Structures are given as structure tokens and as C-alpha cells.
Amino acid sequence: MLTAIVSGFGVTALAAYGVAGKLELLLFYPAMSFQMVLTTIVGQCIGAGRHDRAWVYCKTALLWGGGLLIILSCGVVGVAHPLSELFVDSKAVAEVVAGYFQVVSVGYLFNMETNCFLGAVNGMGHPGRSMLCMVLYYLIIRIPLACLLSSAGLNGIWAAVLCSHVAAVVTACLLARGLASRKKSPI
């Protein structure tokens, strides 16, 4: 859906969005890895009745993952222009890619934190709720907001992506803390 919205801005915008999607993998894979690890670790801690230890792992992942994503995001934002030219030899595409990462960059930190909280939610035995959170921020928030903000141009669409990351981290944090309070866990 987002690709269809971006395509309305021409071939250059579409090519840039494709390149940005490839470069985003450098930022999404670590976050997904933290989620998988936390799902396992929190699940083991909860199963063993060590709710206190689950919180230590979650807090450590939030701190280390956040630090890692700050470093990676700064790196990608700093070299987005030359990196994009590895995919397409076009200054116009490189400019759009660089603009995308300037708007969305802080969202990757939020994405890491979201993945950590959702890993904890999965580990507490509620993967369905985790999935509903992802549906909420990808389909219910991001797509309609991108349609609405596309009237402001590509930066409006990029702002919708950032807003969905903010909504995701808030929702995931509240969900994880709510579930943890029911289980008498300090997460």
C-alpha cells in the first residue's frame, strides 16, 4: 500500500523508496533479533517464576539495543546518499533516500524498543497481542496517515512512517507493562 502511495510521486520516488527499503534492513534485522532473543529469555524466566530476571533481560536489551540502533541509524543517515548510489546511479534518487532517512531515522530507535517490548509480550505467552500491535501500527495507523499526509509530498509520507513507529513503541510499552503487572512482574 505504501508503495502505491509513493508511486504517485514518480519513478524517482519509487526507486528511492525501494533503495531505502533495502538499506532499512541494516536497521530492522538487529531489532528483529532482539525480539526473538527476548521472546525466548523472557519466556524461560517467566516459566521458571523469575519475573525479576525477565525485567533485567528486558531492560538490558532496551539499553543495548537502543544504543546499537542509535549508532547504526547515525551511520545510515550519514552515508545514505553514497549508499543509495550503490543501487541506482542517480543523484535524484540519492537525494530522496537521504531525505527519507533524515525524517524516519529516529523511528528506528523506536522500532528497536518496540521489538524489545513485543519480545517480552511474546515471552509472557501473548503472541496474539503482539501481532495485533503490529497490525495496529502498520495497517491502521501507517497507511491511512500516509494517505492523509501524502498531500504534503514525500516528507508527509515519511512523517507517517515515523508517526507509526512512535505509536508502536507507546502501544508495545503499555501492553508489556500491563501484562507484566498482571503477572506481578516488574517489566
mmCIF file with all atom_site columns, C-alpha atoms in Angstrom, residues 27-164:
data_model
loop_
_atom_site.group_PDB
_atom_site.id
_atom_site.type_symbol
_atom_site.label_atom_id
_atom_site.label_alt_id
_atom_site.label_comp_id
_atom_site.label_asym_id
_atom_site.label_entity_id
_atom_site.label_seq_id
_atom_site.pdbx_PDB_ins_code
_atom_site.Cartn_x
_atom_site.Cartn_y
_atom_site.Cartn_z
_atom_site.occupancy
_atom_site.B_iso_or_equiv
_atom_site.pdbx_formal_charge
_atom_site.auth_seq_id
_atom_site.auth_comp_id
_atom_site.auth_asym_id
_atom_site.auth_atom_id
_atom_site.pdbx_PDB_model_num
ATOM 1   C CA . LEU A 1 27  ? 18.347 -1.331  10.934  1.00 0.00 ? 27  LEU A CA 1
ATOM 2   C CA . PHE A 1 28  ? 15.470 -3.813  11.112  1.00 0.00 ? 28  PHE A CA 1
ATOM 3   C CA . TYR A 1 29  ? 17.440 -7.060  11.428  1.00 0.00 ? 29  TYR A CA 1
ATOM 4   C CA . PRO A 1 30  ? 19.054 -6.192  14.766  1.00 0.00 ? 30  PRO A CA 1
ATOM 5   C CA . ALA A 1 31  ? 15.648 -5.187  16.158  1.00 0.00 ? 31  ALA A CA 1
ATOM 6   C CA . MET A 1 32  ? 14.050 -8.430  14.993  1.00 0.00 ? 32  MET A CA 1
ATOM 7   C CA . SER A 1 33  ? 16.942 -10.379 16.502  1.00 0.00 ? 33  SER A CA 1
ATOM 8   C CA . PHE A 1 34  ? 16.451 -8.712  19.873  1.00 0.00 ? 34  PHE A CA 1
ATOM 9   C CA . GLN A 1 35  ? 12.748 -9.571  19.718  1.00 0.00 ? 35  GLN A CA 1
ATOM 10  C CA . MET A 1 36  ? 13.461 -13.255 19.046  1.00 0.00 ? 36  MET A CA 1
ATOM 11  C CA . VAL A 1 37  ? 16.021 -13.440 21.830  1.00 0.00 ? 37  VAL A CA 1
ATOM 12  C CA . LEU A 1 38  ? 13.761 -11.692 24.339  1.00 0.00 ? 38  LEU A CA 1
ATOM 13  C CA . THR A 1 39  ? 10.851 -13.958 23.453  1.00 0.00 ? 39  THR A CA 1
ATOM 14  C CA . THR A 1 40  ? 12.949 -16.942 24.465  1.00 0.00 ? 40  THR A CA 1
ATOM 15  C CA . ILE A 1 41  ? 14.669 -15.435 27.500  1.00 0.00 ? 41  ILE A CA 1
ATOM 16  C CA . VAL A 1 42  ? 11.565 -13.811 28.986  1.00 0.00 ? 42  VAL A CA 1
ATOM 17  C CA . GLY A 1 43  ? 9.583  -16.998 28.367  1.00 0.00 ? 43  GLY A CA 1
ATOM 18  C CA . GLN A 1 44  ? 12.197 -19.048 30.219  1.00 0.00 ? 44  GLN A CA 1
ATOM 19  C CA . CYS A 1 45  ? 12.305 -16.578 33.097  1.00 0.00 ? 45  CYS A CA 1
ATOM 20  C CA . ILE A 1 46  ? 8.528  -16.395 33.400  1.00 0.00 ? 46  ILE A CA 1
ATOM 21  C CA . GLY A 1 47  ? 8.294  -20.192 33.192  1.00 0.00 ? 47  GLY A CA 1
ATOM 22  C CA . ALA A 1 48  ? 10.861 -20.509 35.980  1.00 0.00 ? 48  ALA A CA 1
ATOM 23  C CA . GLY A 1 49  ? 9.000  -17.963 38.108  1.00 0.00 ? 49  GLY A CA 1
ATOM 24  C CA . ARG A 1 50  ? 11.892 -15.493 37.847  1.00 0.00 ? 50  ARG A CA 1
ATOM 25  C CA . HIS A 1 51  ? 9.940  -12.398 36.870  1.00 0.00 ? 51  HIS A CA 1
ATOM 26  C CA . ASP A 1 52  ? 12.686 -10.214 38.323  1.00 0.00 ? 52  ASP A CA 1
ATOM 27  C CA . ARG A 1 53  ? 15.227 -11.727 35.968  1.00 0.00 ? 53  ARG A CA 1
ATOM 28  C CA . ALA A 1 54  ? 12.879 -11.210 32.992  1.00 0.00 ? 54  ALA A CA 1
ATOM 29  C CA . TRP A 1 55  ? 12.922 -7.480  33.780  1.00 0.00 ? 55  TRP A CA 1
ATOM 30  C CA . VAL A 1 56  ? 16.734 -7.425  33.920  1.00 0.00 ? 56  VAL A CA 1
ATOM 31  C CA . TYR A 1 57  ? 16.969 -9.015  30.475  1.00 0.00 ? 57  TYR A CA 1
ATOM 32  C CA . CYS A 1 58  ? 14.325 -6.704  29.045  1.00 0.00 ? 58  CYS A CA 1
ATOM 33  C CA . LYS A 1 59  ? 15.975 -3.587  30.483  1.00 0.00 ? 59  LYS A CA 1
ATOM 34  C CA . THR A 1 60  ? 19.386 -4.704  29.232  1.00 0.00 ? 60  THR A CA 1
ATOM 35  C CA . ALA A 1 61  ? 18.005 -5.338  25.743  1.00 0.00 ? 61  ALA A CA 1
ATOM 36  C CA . LEU A 1 62  ? 16.302 -1.931  25.692  1.00 0.00 ? 62  LEU A CA 1
ATOM 37  C CA . LEU A 1 63  ? 19.560 -0.191  26.635  1.00 0.00 ? 63  LEU A CA 1
ATOM 38  C CA . TRP A 1 64  ? 21.940 -2.165  24.405  1.00 0.00 ? 64  TRP A CA 1
ATOM 39  C CA . GLY A 1 65  ? 19.508 -2.334  21.515  1.00 0.00 ? 65  GLY A CA 1
ATOM 40  C CA . GLY A 1 66  ? 18.778 1.368   21.775  1.00 0.00 ? 66  GLY A CA 1
ATOM 41  C CA . GLY A 1 67  ? 22.486 2.183   21.793  1.00 0.00 ? 67  GLY A CA 1
ATOM 42  C CA . LEU A 1 68  ? 23.133 -0.081  18.831  1.00 0.00 ? 68  LEU A CA 1
ATOM 43  C CA . LEU A 1 69  ? 20.311 1.469   16.810  1.00 0.00 ? 69  LEU A CA 1
ATOM 44  C CA . ILE A 1 70  ? 21.450 4.993   17.591  1.00 0.00 ? 70  ILE A CA 1
ATOM 45  C CA . ILE A 1 71  ? 24.887 4.133   16.199  1.00 0.00 ? 71  ILE A CA 1
ATOM 46  C CA . LEU A 1 72  ? 23.516 2.284   13.166  1.00 0.00 ? 72  LEU A CA 1
ATOM 47  C CA . SER A 1 73  ? 20.934 4.983   12.413  1.00 0.00 ? 73  SER A CA 1
ATOM 48  C CA . CYS A 1 74  ? 23.551 7.733   12.560  1.00 0.00 ? 74  CYS A CA 1
ATOM 49  C CA . GLY A 1 75  ? 25.726 5.682   10.232  1.00 0.00 ? 75  GLY A CA 1
ATOM 50  C CA . VAL A 1 76  ? 22.970 5.055   7.709   1.00 0.00 ? 76  VAL A CA 1
ATOM 51  C CA . VAL A 1 77  ? 21.766 8.671   7.803   1.00 0.00 ? 77  VAL A CA 1
ATOM 52  C CA . GLY A 1 78  ? 25.342 9.879   7.429   1.00 0.00 ? 78  GLY A CA 1
ATOM 53  C CA . VAL A 1 79  ? 26.083 7.780   4.367   1.00 0.00 ? 79  VAL A CA 1
ATOM 54  C CA . ALA A 1 80  ? 22.595 7.300   2.890   1.00 0.00 ? 80  ALA A CA 1
ATOM 55  C CA . HIS A 1 81  ? 23.468 9.359   -0.166  1.00 0.00 ? 81  HIS A CA 1
ATOM 56  C CA . PRO A 1 82  ? 26.555 7.335   -1.225  1.00 0.00 ? 82  PRO A CA 1
ATOM 57  C CA . LEU A 1 83  ? 24.977 4.032   -0.152  1.00 0.00 ? 83  LEU A CA 1
ATOM 58  C CA . SER A 1 84  ? 21.962 4.655   -2.361  1.00 0.00 ? 84  SER A CA 1
ATOM 59  C CA . GLU A 1 85  ? 24.257 5.172   -5.352  1.00 0.00 ? 85  GLU A CA 1
ATOM 60  C CA . LEU A 1 86  ? 25.383 1.561   -4.918  1.00 0.00 ? 86  LEU A CA 1
ATOM 61  C CA . PHE A 1 87  ? 21.880 0.550   -6.013  1.00 0.00 ? 87  PHE A CA 1
ATOM 62  C CA . VAL A 1 88  ? 20.977 3.249   -8.558  1.00 0.00 ? 88  VAL A CA 1
ATOM 63  C CA . ASP A 1 89  ? 23.348 5.693   -10.216 1.00 0.00 ? 89  ASP A CA 1
ATOM 64  C CA . SER A 1 90  ? 21.082 8.690   -9.766  1.00 0.00 ? 90  SER A CA 1
ATOM 65  C CA . LYS A 1 91  ? 21.644 11.847  -7.750  1.00 0.00 ? 91  LYS A CA 1
ATOM 66  C CA . ALA A 1 92  ? 17.884 12.472  -7.644  1.00 0.00 ? 92  ALA A CA 1
ATOM 67  C CA . VAL A 1 93  ? 17.225 9.049   -6.108  1.00 0.00 ? 93  VAL A CA 1
ATOM 68  C CA . ALA A 1 94  ? 20.079 9.566   -3.640  1.00 0.00 ? 94  ALA A CA 1
ATOM 69  C CA . GLU A 1 95  ? 18.544 12.871  -2.538  1.00 0.00 ? 95  GLU A CA 1
ATOM 70  C CA . VAL A 1 96  ? 15.156 11.273  -1.883  1.00 0.00 ? 96  VAL A CA 1
ATOM 71  C CA . VAL A 1 97  ? 16.787 8.381   0.022   1.00 0.00 ? 97  VAL A CA 1
ATOM 72  C CA . ALA A 1 98  ? 18.789 10.815  2.153   1.00 0.00 ? 98  ALA A CA 1
ATOM 73  C CA . GLY A 1 99  ? 15.606 12.802  2.853   1.00 0.00 ? 99  GLY A CA 1
ATOM 74  C CA . TYR A 1 100 ? 13.754 9.629   3.824   1.00 0.00 ? 100 TYR A CA 1
ATOM 75  C CA . PHE A 1 101 ? 16.374 8.683   6.387   1.00 0.00 ? 101 PHE A CA 1
ATOM 76  C CA . GLN A 1 102 ? 16.552 12.206  7.781   1.00 0.00 ? 102 GLN A CA 1
ATOM 77  C CA . VAL A 1 103 ? 12.818 12.117  8.549   1.00 0.00 ? 103 VAL A CA 1
ATOM 78  C CA . VAL A 1 104 ? 12.480 8.486   9.638   1.00 0.00 ? 104 VAL A CA 1
ATOM 79  C CA . SER A 1 105 ? 15.846 7.908   11.347  1.00 0.00 ? 105 SER A CA 1
ATOM 80  C CA . VAL A 1 106 ? 14.751 8.321   14.965  1.00 0.00 ? 106 VAL A CA 1
ATOM 81  C CA . GLY A 1 107 ? 11.956 5.855   14.201  1.00 0.00 ? 107 GLY A CA 1
ATOM 82  C CA . TYR A 1 108 ? 14.470 3.014   14.065  1.00 0.00 ? 108 TYR A CA 1
ATOM 83  C CA . LEU A 1 109 ? 15.308 3.546   17.725  1.00 0.00 ? 109 LEU A CA 1
ATOM 84  C CA . PHE A 1 110 ? 11.573 3.356   18.447  1.00 0.00 ? 110 PHE A CA 1
ATOM 85  C CA . ASN A 1 111 ? 11.361 0.221   16.305  1.00 0.00 ? 111 ASN A CA 1
ATOM 86  C CA . MET A 1 112 ? 14.104 -1.430  18.358  1.00 0.00 ? 112 MET A CA 1
ATOM 87  C CA . GLU A 1 113 ? 12.331 -0.555  21.595  1.00 0.00 ? 113 GLU A CA 1
ATOM 88  C CA . THR A 1 114 ? 9.024  -1.795  20.157  1.00 0.00 ? 114 THR A CA 1
ATOM 89  C CA . ASN A 1 115 ? 10.610 -5.101  19.200  1.00 0.00 ? 115 ASN A CA 1
ATOM 90  C CA . CYS A 1 116 ? 12.071 -5.495  22.680  1.00 0.00 ? 116 CYS A CA 1
ATOM 91  C CA . PHE A 1 117 ? 8.701  -4.894  24.321  1.00 0.00 ? 117 PHE A CA 1
ATOM 92  C CA . LEU A 1 118 ? 6.952  -7.227  21.866  1.00 0.00 ? 118 LEU A CA 1
ATOM 93  C CA . GLY A 1 119 ? 9.586  -9.884  22.538  1.00 0.00 ? 119 GLY A CA 1
ATOM 94  C CA . ALA A 1 120 ? 8.712  -9.605  26.225  1.00 0.00 ? 120 ALA A CA 1
ATOM 95  C CA . VAL A 1 121 ? 4.991  -9.822  25.402  1.00 0.00 ? 121 VAL A CA 1
ATOM 96  C CA . ASN A 1 122 ? 5.631  -12.954 23.325  1.00 0.00 ? 122 ASN A CA 1
ATOM 97  C CA . GLY A 1 123 ? 7.728  -14.416 26.135  1.00 0.00 ? 123 GLY A CA 1
ATOM 98  C CA . MET A 1 124 ? 4.884  -13.788 28.583  1.00 0.00 ? 124 MET A CA 1
ATOM 99  C CA . GLY A 1 125 ? 2.743  -16.022 26.385  1.00 0.00 ? 125 GLY A CA 1
ATOM 100 C CA . HIS A 1 126 ? 0.766  -13.443 24.404  1.00 0.00 ? 126 HIS A CA 1
ATOM 101 C CA . PRO A 1 127 ? 1.992  -13.548 20.789  1.00 0.00 ? 127 PRO A CA 1
ATOM 102 C CA . GLY A 1 128 ? -1.512 -12.779 19.513  1.00 0.00 ? 128 GLY A CA 1
ATOM 103 C CA . ARG A 1 129 ? -1.484 -9.434  21.284  1.00 0.00 ? 129 ARG A CA 1
ATOM 104 C CA . SER A 1 130 ? 1.937  -8.731  19.842  1.00 0.00 ? 130 SER A CA 1
ATOM 105 C CA . MET A 1 131 ? 0.583  -9.440  16.368  1.00 0.00 ? 131 MET A CA 1
ATOM 106 C CA . LEU A 1 132 ? -2.392 -7.144  16.946  1.00 0.00 ? 132 LEU A CA 1
ATOM 107 C CA . CYS A 1 133 ? 0.001  -4.342  17.882  1.00 0.00 ? 133 CYS A CA 1
ATOM 108 C CA . MET A 1 134 ? 1.819  -4.796  14.580  1.00 0.00 ? 134 MET A CA 1
ATOM 109 C CA . VAL A 1 135 ? -1.467 -4.740  12.676  1.00 0.00 ? 135 VAL A CA 1
ATOM 110 C CA . LEU A 1 136 ? -2.408 -1.579  14.559  1.00 0.00 ? 136 LEU A CA 1
ATOM 111 C CA . TYR A 1 137 ? 0.653  0.408   13.665  1.00 0.00 ? 137 TYR A CA 1
ATOM 112 C CA . TYR A 1 138 ? 1.298  -0.932  10.174  1.00 0.00 ? 138 TYR A CA 1
ATOM 113 C CA . LEU A 1 139 ? -2.240 -1.098  8.788   1.00 0.00 ? 139 LEU A CA 1
ATOM 114 C CA . ILE A 1 140 ? -4.469 1.036   10.966  1.00 0.00 ? 140 ILE A CA 1
ATOM 115 C CA . ILE A 1 141 ? -2.067 3.929   11.609  1.00 0.00 ? 141 ILE A CA 1
ATOM 116 C CA . ARG A 1 142 ? 0.655  3.996   8.939   1.00 0.00 ? 142 ARG A CA 1
ATOM 117 C CA . ILE A 1 143 ? -1.354 3.500   5.746   1.00 0.00 ? 143 ILE A CA 1
ATOM 118 C CA . PRO A 1 144 ? -4.256 5.909   6.451   1.00 0.00 ? 144 PRO A CA 1
ATOM 119 C CA . LEU A 1 145 ? -1.861 8.502   7.858   1.00 0.00 ? 145 LEU A CA 1
ATOM 120 C CA . ALA A 1 146 ? 0.366  8.187   4.783   1.00 0.00 ? 146 ALA A CA 1
ATOM 121 C CA . CYS A 1 147 ? -2.676 8.706   2.537   1.00 0.00 ? 147 CYS A CA 1
ATOM 122 C CA . LEU A 1 148 ? -3.641 11.772  4.527   1.00 0.00 ? 148 LEU A CA 1
ATOM 123 C CA . LEU A 1 149 ? -0.145 13.272  4.755   1.00 0.00 ? 149 LEU A CA 1
ATOM 124 C CA . SER A 1 150 ? 0.793  12.499  1.146   1.00 0.00 ? 150 SER A CA 1
ATOM 125 C CA . SER A 1 151 ? -0.788 15.821  0.212   1.00 0.00 ? 151 SER A CA 1
ATOM 126 C CA . ALA A 1 152 ? 2.302  17.386  1.840   1.00 0.00 ? 152 ALA A CA 1
ATOM 127 C CA . GLY A 1 153 ? 4.570  15.424  -0.514  1.00 0.00 ? 153 GLY A CA 1
ATOM 128 C CA . LEU A 1 154 ? 7.032  12.632  0.154   1.00 0.00 ? 154 LEU A CA 1
ATOM 129 C CA . ASN A 1 155 ? 8.044  14.099  3.506   1.00 0.00 ? 155 ASN A CA 1
ATOM 130 C CA . GLY A 1 156 ? 4.418  13.721  4.586   1.00 0.00 ? 156 GLY A CA 1
ATOM 131 C CA . ILE A 1 157 ? 4.557  10.026  3.768   1.00 0.00 ? 157 ILE A CA 1
ATOM 132 C CA . TRP A 1 158 ? 7.874  9.680   5.587   1.00 0.00 ? 158 TRP A CA 1
ATOM 133 C CA . ALA A 1 159 ? 6.349  11.501  8.585   1.00 0.00 ? 159 ALA A CA 1
ATOM 134 C CA . ALA A 1 160 ? 3.546  8.905   8.611   1.00 0.00 ? 160 ALA A CA 1
ATOM 135 C CA . VAL A 1 161 ? 6.157  6.152   8.841   1.00 0.00 ? 161 VAL A CA 1
ATOM 136 C CA . LEU A 1 162 ? 7.794  7.952   11.769  1.00 0.00 ? 162 LEU A CA 1
ATOM 137 C CA . CYS A 1 163 ? 4.429  8.507   13.489  1.00 0.00 ? 163 CYS A CA 1
ATOM 138 C CA . SER A 1 164 ? 3.638  4.803   13.188  1.00 0.00 ? 164 SER A CA 1
#
